[in-house]
């Protein structure tokens, strides 16, 4: 199987999404991909246990992509070996009435991971510069002081949102949250095929929504706004990775390997050392237990 280098997917300069692949030729069958993923899963699970004990860092994994890009199944397969106490998944949908009484980042702040834990945002704070750009009327529900109609939503408004998101990520990164952001880069043809499967295969019917077809009509707009958001917010403390997503199994393995290799950079994450006074009294503790 072709070697995977995380640097090949990291956004370090301006990108054009239509120039990036949605499928990799890696010369591997499904069994080999699954075997590779299984090995990384196991290593990540062990590492998470150490990080939980170390209790100084948190990890935020952000997943974005068009409908059917494979976010849900990626979460299920990449993190299934984790201890449940160490990982939390948040799927952000249309803001509810309580969330709309706060600023748009509030619900993301309160969902941030505790120290020692992973949090996965399935759709993220970036929806506020993606869906809302395609459908700017959604901004009106936020009841902002200076926005009385869609006409009040100027380019400066979006520039400010991008700055706010960069500041949000900078703030949490400087306070011990390791941030990794993944865009699952799906082709329009593959999305069509996956939507058709939802209609044709009974067990997947429940996943289909007519709204998927309406959003598909805005494909080019979404690609434009994804490209702009990624280019403006891929920073050293919160990098974007563009993952070819037409092959779900391969996408899962690439994401898992990137997470693993990024975490290896934090060489200070180790199991804590037991207090020397406690270690010196091990024999006493053992005798106490044996006689109890």
mmCIF file of C-alpha atoms in Angstrom:
data_model
loop_
_atom_site.group_PDB
_atom_site.id
_atom_site.type_symbol
_atom_site.label_atom_id
_atom_site.label_comp_id
_atom_site.label_asym_id
_atom_site.label_seq_id
_atom_site.Cartn_x
_atom_site.Cartn_y
_atom_site.Cartn_z
ATOM 1 C CA UNK A 1 0.000 0.000 0.000
ATOM 2 C CA UNK A 2 1.226 3.460 -0.887
ATOM 3 C CA UNK A 3 2.723 5.333 2.076
ATOM 4 C CA UNK A 4 0.564 8.125 3.511
ATOM 5 C CA UNK A 5 2.296 11.358 4.503
ATOM 6 C CA UNK A 6 0.093 13.733 6.559
ATOM 7 C CA UNK A 7 1.983 16.702 5.124
ATOM 8 C CA UNK A 8 0.415 15.955 1.745
ATOM 9 C CA UNK A 9 -3.014 16.863 3.125
ATOM 10 C CA UNK A 10 -2.151 19.777 5.402
ATOM 11 C CA UNK A 11 -3.117 23.235 4.159
ATOM 12 C CA UNK A 12 -0.060 25.453 4.496
ATOM 13 C CA UNK A 13 -0.674 27.715 1.499
ATOM 14 C CA UNK A 14 -3.639 28.884 -0.548
ATOM 15 C CA UNK A 15 -5.514 26.001 -2.161
ATOM 16 C CA UNK A 16 -7.973 25.506 -4.993
ATOM 17 C CA UNK A 17 -10.376 22.739 -4.061
ATOM 18 C CA UNK A 18 -11.081 21.832 -7.686
ATOM 19 C CA UNK A 19 -7.355 21.126 -8.102
ATOM 20 C CA UNK A 20 -7.178 18.706 -5.176
ATOM 21 C CA UNK A 21 -8.019 14.991 -5.569
ATOM 22 C CA UNK A 22 -11.152 13.426 -4.130
ATOM 23 C CA UNK A 23 -9.741 9.924 -4.637
ATOM 24 C CA UNK A 24 -6.273 8.437 -4.115
ATOM 25 C CA UNK A 25 -4.779 5.499 -5.954
ATOM 26 C CA UNK A 26 -3.049 3.621 -3.141
ATOM 27 C CA UNK A 27 -2.858 0.101 -4.597
ATOM 28 C CA UNK A 28 -4.641 -1.526 -1.667
ATOM 29 C CA UNK A 29 -7.781 -3.597 -1.229
ATOM 30 C CA UNK A 30 -10.395 -3.045 1.491
ATOM 31 C CA UNK A 31 -8.897 -5.670 3.798
ATOM 32 C CA UNK A 32 -5.509 -3.973 3.757
ATOM 33 C CA UNK A 33 -7.065 -0.568 4.446
ATOM 34 C CA UNK A 34 -9.039 -1.986 7.363
ATOM 35 C CA UNK A 35 -5.928 -3.668 8.757
ATOM 36 C CA UNK A 36 -3.993 -0.393 8.590
ATOM 37 C CA UNK A 37 -6.846 1.461 10.308
ATOM 38 C CA UNK A 38 -7.128 -1.200 13.029
ATOM 39 C CA UNK A 39 -3.464 -0.725 13.957
ATOM 40 C CA UNK A 40 -3.780 3.058 14.201
ATOM 41 C CA UNK A 41 -7.032 2.722 16.155
ATOM 42 C CA UNK A 42 -5.296 0.602 18.765
ATOM 43 C CA UNK A 43 -2.401 3.047 19.103
ATOM 44 C CA UNK A 44 -4.749 6.022 19.426
ATOM 45 C CA UNK A 45 -6.789 4.236 22.068
ATOM 46 C CA UNK A 46 -3.685 3.510 24.161
ATOM 47 C CA UNK A 47 -2.472 7.069 23.712
ATOM 48 C CA UNK A 48 -5.803 8.469 24.841
ATOM 49 C CA UNK A 49 -5.543 6.538 28.101
ATOM 50 C CA UNK A 50 -2.144 8.140 28.733
ATOM 51 C CA UNK A 51 -3.459 11.587 27.816
ATOM 52 C CA UNK A 52 -6.373 11.096 30.230
ATOM 53 C CA UNK A 53 -3.952 10.321 33.048
ATOM 54 C CA UNK A 54 -1.627 13.188 32.061
ATOM 55 C CA UNK A 55 -4.623 15.562 32.249
ATOM 56 C CA UNK A 56 -3.024 18.666 30.720
ATOM 57 C CA UNK A 57 -4.197 18.622 27.091
ATOM 58 C CA UNK A 58 -7.555 18.268 25.384
ATOM 59 C CA UNK A 59 -8.056 17.427 21.703
ATOM 60 C CA UNK A 60 -10.669 18.937 19.401
ATOM 61 C CA UNK A 61 -11.311 17.164 16.094
ATOM 62 C CA UNK A 62 -13.393 19.210 13.642
ATOM 63 C CA UNK A 63 -15.091 17.450 10.726
ATOM 64 C CA UNK A 64 -16.636 19.293 7.814
ATOM 65 C CA UNK A 65 -17.856 18.106 4.435
ATOM 66 C CA UNK A 66 -20.759 18.079 2.061
ATOM 67 C CA UNK A 67 -23.747 15.827 2.753
ATOM 68 C CA UNK A 68 -22.806 12.119 2.426
ATOM 69 C CA UNK A 69 -19.067 12.838 2.751
ATOM 70 C CA UNK A 70 -18.785 10.147 5.438
ATOM 71 C CA UNK A 71 -18.443 12.101 8.680
ATOM 72 C CA UNK A 72 -20.664 9.819 10.784
ATOM 73 C CA UNK A 73 -19.075 6.561 9.671
ATOM 74 C CA UNK A 74 -15.589 8.039 10.048
ATOM 75 C CA UNK A 75 -16.329 8.912 13.681
ATOM 76 C CA UNK A 76 -17.705 5.433 14.314
ATOM 77 C CA UNK A 77 -14.745 3.614 12.769
ATOM 78 C CA UNK A 78 -11.812 5.794 13.833
ATOM 79 C CA UNK A 79 -12.790 6.207 17.486
ATOM 80 C CA UNK A 80 -14.553 2.926 18.240
ATOM 81 C CA UNK A 81 -11.636 1.563 20.307
ATOM 82 C CA UNK A 82 -11.563 4.600 22.608
ATOM 83 C CA UNK A 83 -12.603 4.300 26.218
ATOM 84 C CA UNK A 84 -16.058 5.965 26.277
ATOM 85 C CA UNK A 85 -14.969 8.203 29.161
ATOM 86 C CA UNK A 86 -12.328 9.759 26.918
ATOM 87 C CA UNK A 87 -14.265 10.891 23.845
ATOM 88 C CA UNK A 88 -17.421 12.950 23.273
ATOM 89 C CA UNK A 89 -19.126 13.607 19.928
ATOM 90 C CA UNK A 90 -21.165 16.738 19.263
ATOM 91 C CA UNK A 91 -23.322 16.996 16.126
ATOM 92 C CA UNK A 92 -24.251 20.618 15.588
ATOM 93 C CA UNK A 93 -27.543 21.135 13.805
ATOM 94 C CA UNK A 94 -29.683 24.250 13.309
ATOM 95 C CA UNK A 95 -29.339 26.384 16.478
ATOM 96 C CA UNK A 96 -32.241 25.995 18.890
ATOM 97 C CA UNK A 97 -34.008 28.834 20.707
ATOM 98 C CA UNK A 98 -31.664 28.694 23.712
ATOM 99 C CA UNK A 99 -28.560 28.748 21.531
ATOM 100 C CA UNK A 100 -29.906 31.699 19.553
ATOM 101 C CA UNK A 101 -30.092 33.723 22.783
ATOM 102 C CA UNK A 102 -26.275 33.653 22.838
ATOM 103 C CA UNK A 103 -23.579 34.540 20.334
ATOM 104 C CA UNK A 104 -22.964 31.954 17.609
ATOM 105 C CA UNK A 105 -19.788 30.571 19.224
ATOM 106 C CA UNK A 106 -21.370 29.983 22.639
ATOM 107 C CA UNK A 107 -22.654 26.499 21.946
ATOM 108 C CA UNK A 108 -19.223 25.495 20.671
ATOM 109 C CA UNK A 109 -17.423 26.911 23.709
ATOM 110 C CA UNK A 110 -19.556 24.904 26.126
ATOM 111 C CA UNK A 111 -18.956 21.726 24.105
ATOM 112 C CA UNK A 112 -15.165 21.984 24.225
ATOM 113 C CA UNK A 113 -13.383 18.907 25.631
ATOM 114 C CA UNK A 114 -12.198 18.644 29.198
ATOM 115 C CA UNK A 115 -8.511 18.108 29.851
ATOM 116 C CA UNK A 116 -7.537 14.557 29.045
ATOM 117 C CA UNK A 117 -10.388 14.052 26.592
ATOM 118 C CA UNK A 118 -11.135 14.134 22.869
ATOM 119 C CA UNK A 119 -14.144 15.989 21.478
ATOM 120 C CA UNK A 120 -15.335 15.552 17.927
ATOM 121 C CA UNK A 121 -17.386 18.280 16.303
ATOM 122 C CA UNK A 122 -19.490 16.715 13.539
ATOM 123 C CA UNK A 123 -20.166 19.910 11.658
ATOM 124 C CA UNK A 124 -18.624 22.777 13.521
ATOM 125 C CA UNK A 125 -18.442 26.499 14.168
ATOM 126 C CA UNK A 126 -17.595 26.770 10.455
ATOM 127 C CA UNK A 127 -21.261 26.278 9.605
ATOM 128 C CA UNK A 128 -21.521 29.945 10.593
ATOM 129 C CA UNK A 129 -19.441 30.980 7.568
ATOM 130 C CA UNK A 130 -20.661 28.220 5.219
ATOM 131 C CA UNK A 131 -24.383 27.480 5.442
ATOM 132 C CA UNK A 132 -25.066 31.048 6.490
ATOM 133 C CA UNK A 133 -23.220 32.384 3.454
ATOM 134 C CA UNK A 134 -25.257 30.207 1.127
ATOM 135 C CA UNK A 135 -28.402 31.110 3.088
ATOM 136 C CA UNK A 136 -27.681 34.548 4.637
ATOM 137 C CA UNK A 137 -31.297 34.820 5.784
ATOM 138 C CA UNK A 138 -30.354 32.396 8.591
ATOM 139 C CA UNK A 139 -28.308 35.193 10.178
ATOM 140 C CA UNK A 140 -31.523 37.101 10.894
ATOM 141 C CA UNK A 141 -32.475 34.469 13.492
ATOM 142 C CA UNK A 142 -29.468 35.578 15.569
ATOM 143 C CA UNK A 143 -31.218 38.898 16.246
ATOM 144 C CA UNK A 144 -28.041 40.949 15.939
ATOM 145 C CA UNK A 145 -28.217 44.693 16.699
ATOM 146 C CA UNK A 146 -27.007 45.957 13.329
ATOM 147 C CA UNK A 147 -28.578 43.315 11.085
ATOM 148 C CA UNK A 148 -32.166 44.139 10.236
ATOM 149 C CA UNK A 149 -32.234 42.548 6.774
ATOM 150 C CA UNK A 150 -30.029 40.457 4.506
ATOM 151 C CA UNK A 151 -28.873 43.692 2.869
ATOM 152 C CA UNK A 152 -27.071 44.595 6.099
ATOM 153 C CA UNK A 153 -24.841 41.514 5.833
ATOM 154 C CA UNK A 154 -21.785 42.999 4.136
ATOM 155 C CA UNK A 155 -18.431 41.435 3.160
ATOM 156 C CA UNK A 156 -17.025 43.072 6.307
ATOM 157 C CA UNK A 157 -19.480 41.004 8.373
ATOM 158 C CA UNK A 158 -17.959 37.768 7.018
ATOM 159 C CA UNK A 159 -14.410 39.085 7.456
ATOM 160 C CA UNK A 160 -15.174 39.730 11.116
ATOM 161 C CA UNK A 161 -16.595 36.234 11.568
ATOM 162 C CA UNK A 162 -13.458 34.689 10.140
ATOM 163 C CA UNK A 163 -11.333 36.772 12.535
ATOM 164 C CA UNK A 164 -13.543 35.720 15.445
ATOM 165 C CA UNK A 165 -13.160 32.054 14.533
ATOM 166 C CA UNK A 166 -9.378 32.413 14.249
ATOM 167 C CA UNK A 167 -9.299 34.121 17.649
ATOM 168 C CA UNK A 168 -11.501 31.395 19.170
ATOM 169 C CA UNK A 169 -9.151 28.670 17.937
ATOM 170 C CA UNK A 170 -6.037 30.599 18.954
ATOM 171 C CA UNK A 171 -7.425 31.103 22.447
ATOM 172 C CA UNK A 172 -8.268 27.447 23.071
ATOM 173 C CA UNK A 173 -4.991 26.270 21.508
ATOM 174 C CA UNK A 174 -2.970 28.537 23.777
ATOM 175 C CA UNK A 175 -4.790 27.032 26.737
ATOM 176 C CA UNK A 176 -4.007 23.408 25.997
ATOM 177 C CA UNK A 177 -6.542 22.268 23.383
ATOM 178 C CA UNK A 178 -4.955 20.584 20.378
ATOM 179 C CA UNK A 179 -7.067 21.479 17.338
ATOM 180 C CA UNK A 180 -7.197 19.481 14.088
ATOM 181 C CA UNK A 181 -9.666 20.285 11.306
ATOM 182 C CA UNK A 182 -10.583 17.911 8.491
ATOM 183 C CA UNK A 183 -12.482 18.711 5.309
ATOM 184 C CA UNK A 184 -13.767 15.525 3.679
ATOM 185 C CA UNK A 185 -13.344 16.402 0.021
ATOM 186 C CA UNK A 186 -16.081 14.608 -1.923
ATOM 187 C CA UNK A 187 -16.758 14.735 -5.658
ATOM 188 C CA UNK A 188 -20.190 15.746 -6.894
ATOM 189 C CA UNK A 189 -20.520 12.470 -8.817
ATOM 190 C CA UNK A 190 -19.770 10.418 -5.711
ATOM 191 C CA UNK A 191 -22.326 12.397 -3.716
ATOM 192 C CA UNK A 192 -24.952 11.621 -6.362
ATOM 193 C CA UNK A 193 -24.132 7.909 -6.133
ATOM 194 C CA UNK A 194 -24.360 7.915 -2.338
ATOM 195 C CA UNK A 195 -27.687 9.749 -2.388
ATOM 196 C CA UNK A 196 -28.999 7.224 -4.910
ATOM 197 C CA UNK A 197 -27.939 4.378 -2.599
ATOM 198 C CA UNK A 198 -29.957 5.957 0.191
ATOM 199 C CA UNK A 199 -33.015 5.758 -2.060
ATOM 200 C CA UNK A 200 -32.317 2.295 -3.441
ATOM 201 C CA UNK A 201 -31.146 0.415 -0.330
ATOM 202 C CA UNK A 202 -33.910 -0.020 2.238
ATOM 203 C CA UNK A 203 -31.657 0.023 5.280
ATOM 204 C CA UNK A 204 -30.370 3.466 4.268
ATOM 205 C CA UNK A 205 -33.725 5.043 3.378
ATOM 206 C CA UNK A 206 -33.921 6.769 6.757
ATOM 207 C CA UNK A 207 -30.821 8.824 5.910
ATOM 208 C CA UNK A 208 -32.429 10.464 2.881
ATOM 209 C CA UNK A 209 -33.930 13.935 3.071
ATOM 210 C CA UNK A 210 -35.349 15.991 0.179
ATOM 211 C CA UNK A 211 -33.340 18.836 1.672
ATOM 212 C CA UNK A 212 -30.176 17.059 0.519
ATOM 213 C CA UNK A 213 -31.228 17.663 -3.072
ATOM 214 C CA UNK A 214 -31.905 21.341 -2.438
ATOM 215 C CA UNK A 215 -28.487 21.811 -0.874
ATOM 216 C CA UNK A 216 -26.895 19.910 -3.763
ATOM 217 C CA UNK A 217 -28.150 22.670 -6.074
ATOM 218 C CA UNK A 218 -25.769 25.009 -4.215
ATOM 219 C CA UNK A 219 -22.745 22.764 -4.741
ATOM 220 C CA UNK A 220 -20.548 25.384 -6.419
ATOM 221 C CA UNK A 221 -21.358 28.013 -3.798
ATOM 222 C CA UNK A 222 -20.427 25.629 -1.014
ATOM 223 C CA UNK A 223 -17.143 24.761 -2.725
ATOM 224 C CA UNK A 224 -16.320 28.449 -3.035
ATOM 225 C CA UNK A 225 -17.072 29.218 0.603
ATOM 226 C CA UNK A 226 -15.283 26.123 1.883
ATOM 227 C CA UNK A 227 -12.228 27.130 -0.100
ATOM 228 C CA UNK A 228 -12.309 30.673 1.268
ATOM 229 C CA UNK A 229 -12.831 29.526 4.864
ATOM 230 C CA UNK A 230 -10.062 26.930 4.706
ATOM 231 C CA UNK A 231 -7.607 29.366 3.148
ATOM 232 C CA UNK A 232 -8.320 32.023 5.763
ATOM 233 C CA UNK A 233 -8.315 29.811 8.855
ATOM 234 C CA UNK A 234 -5.613 27.159 8.390
ATOM 235 C CA UNK A 235 -3.102 28.275 10.989
ATOM 236 C CA UNK A 236 -0.205 26.631 12.771
ATOM 237 C CA UNK A 237 -2.256 26.205 15.936
ATOM 238 C CA UNK A 238 -5.370 24.966 14.096
ATOM 239 C CA UNK A 239 -4.488 23.478 10.732
ATOM 240 C CA UNK A 240 -6.887 22.245 8.067
ATOM 241 C CA UNK A 241 -6.376 18.934 6.296
ATOM 242 C CA UNK A 242 -8.166 18.277 3.003
ATOM 243 C CA UNK A 243 -8.940 14.551 2.868
ATOM 244 C CA UNK A 244 -9.916 12.773 -0.384
ATOM 245 C CA UNK A 245 -13.298 11.304 0.597
ATOM 246 C CA UNK A 246 -14.599 9.347 -2.396
ATOM 247 C CA UNK A 247 -13.103 6.212 -0.784
ATOM 248 C CA UNK A 248 -14.527 6.073 2.752
ATOM 249 C CA UNK A 249 -12.144 3.411 4.046
ATOM 250 C CA UNK A 250 -9.110 5.321 2.849
ATOM 251 C CA UNK A 251 -10.393 8.616 4.253
ATOM 252 C CA UNK A 252 -10.802 7.024 7.688
ATOM 253 C CA UNK A 253 -7.268 5.680 7.662
ATOM 254 C CA UNK A 254 -5.769 9.009 6.531
ATOM 255 C CA UNK A 255 -7.581 10.935 9.270
ATOM 256 C CA UNK A 256 -6.564 8.398 11.927
ATOM 257 C CA UNK A 257 -2.929 8.473 10.832
ATOM 258 C CA UNK A 258 -2.828 12.270 10.818
ATOM 259 C CA UNK A 259 -4.255 12.402 14.347
ATOM 260 C CA UNK A 260 -1.745 9.799 15.542
ATOM 261 C CA UNK A 261 1.267 11.540 14.002
ATOM 262 C CA UNK A 262 0.201 14.969 15.242
ATOM 263 C CA UNK A 263 -0.226 13.647 18.766
ATOM 264 C CA UNK A 264 3.276 12.151 18.681
ATOM 265 C CA UNK A 265 4.667 15.686 18.497
ATOM 266 C CA UNK A 266 3.525 16.248 22.083
ATOM 267 C CA UNK A 267 6.319 14.298 23.691
ATOM 268 C CA UNK A 268 5.479 15.613 27.161
ATOM 269 C CA UNK A 269 2.280 13.548 27.274
ATOM 270 C CA UNK A 270 3.224 10.677 29.580
ATOM 271 C CA UNK A 271 1.744 8.742 32.451
ATOM 272 C CA UNK A 272 2.240 10.742 35.651
ATOM 273 C CA UNK A 273 4.951 9.653 38.051
ATOM 274 C CA UNK A 274 3.739 8.315 41.370
ATOM 275 C CA UNK A 275 4.827 10.256 44.444
ATOM 276 C CA UNK A 276 8.150 8.866 45.767
ATOM 277 C CA UNK A 277 6.799 8.631 49.315
ATOM 278 C CA UNK A 278 3.958 6.425 48.132
ATOM 279 C CA UNK A 279 6.315 4.236 46.080
ATOM 280 C CA UNK A 280 8.609 3.853 49.092
ATOM 281 C CA UNK A 281 5.739 2.382 51.090
ATOM 282 C CA UNK A 282 4.553 -0.178 48.520
ATOM 283 C CA UNK A 283 5.516 -3.125 50.688
ATOM 284 C CA UNK A 284 3.591 -1.700 53.630
ATOM 285 C CA UNK A 285 0.502 -1.186 51.489
ATOM 286 C CA UNK A 286 0.776 -4.745 50.135
ATOM 287 C CA UNK A 287 0.994 -6.236 53.609
ATOM 288 C CA UNK A 288 -1.986 -4.177 54.747
ATOM 289 C CA UNK A 289 -4.057 -5.499 51.857
ATOM 290 C CA UNK A 290 -2.894 -9.087 52.316
ATOM 291 C CA UNK A 291 -3.902 -9.004 55.968
ATOM 292 C CA UNK A 292 -7.208 -7.249 55.461
#
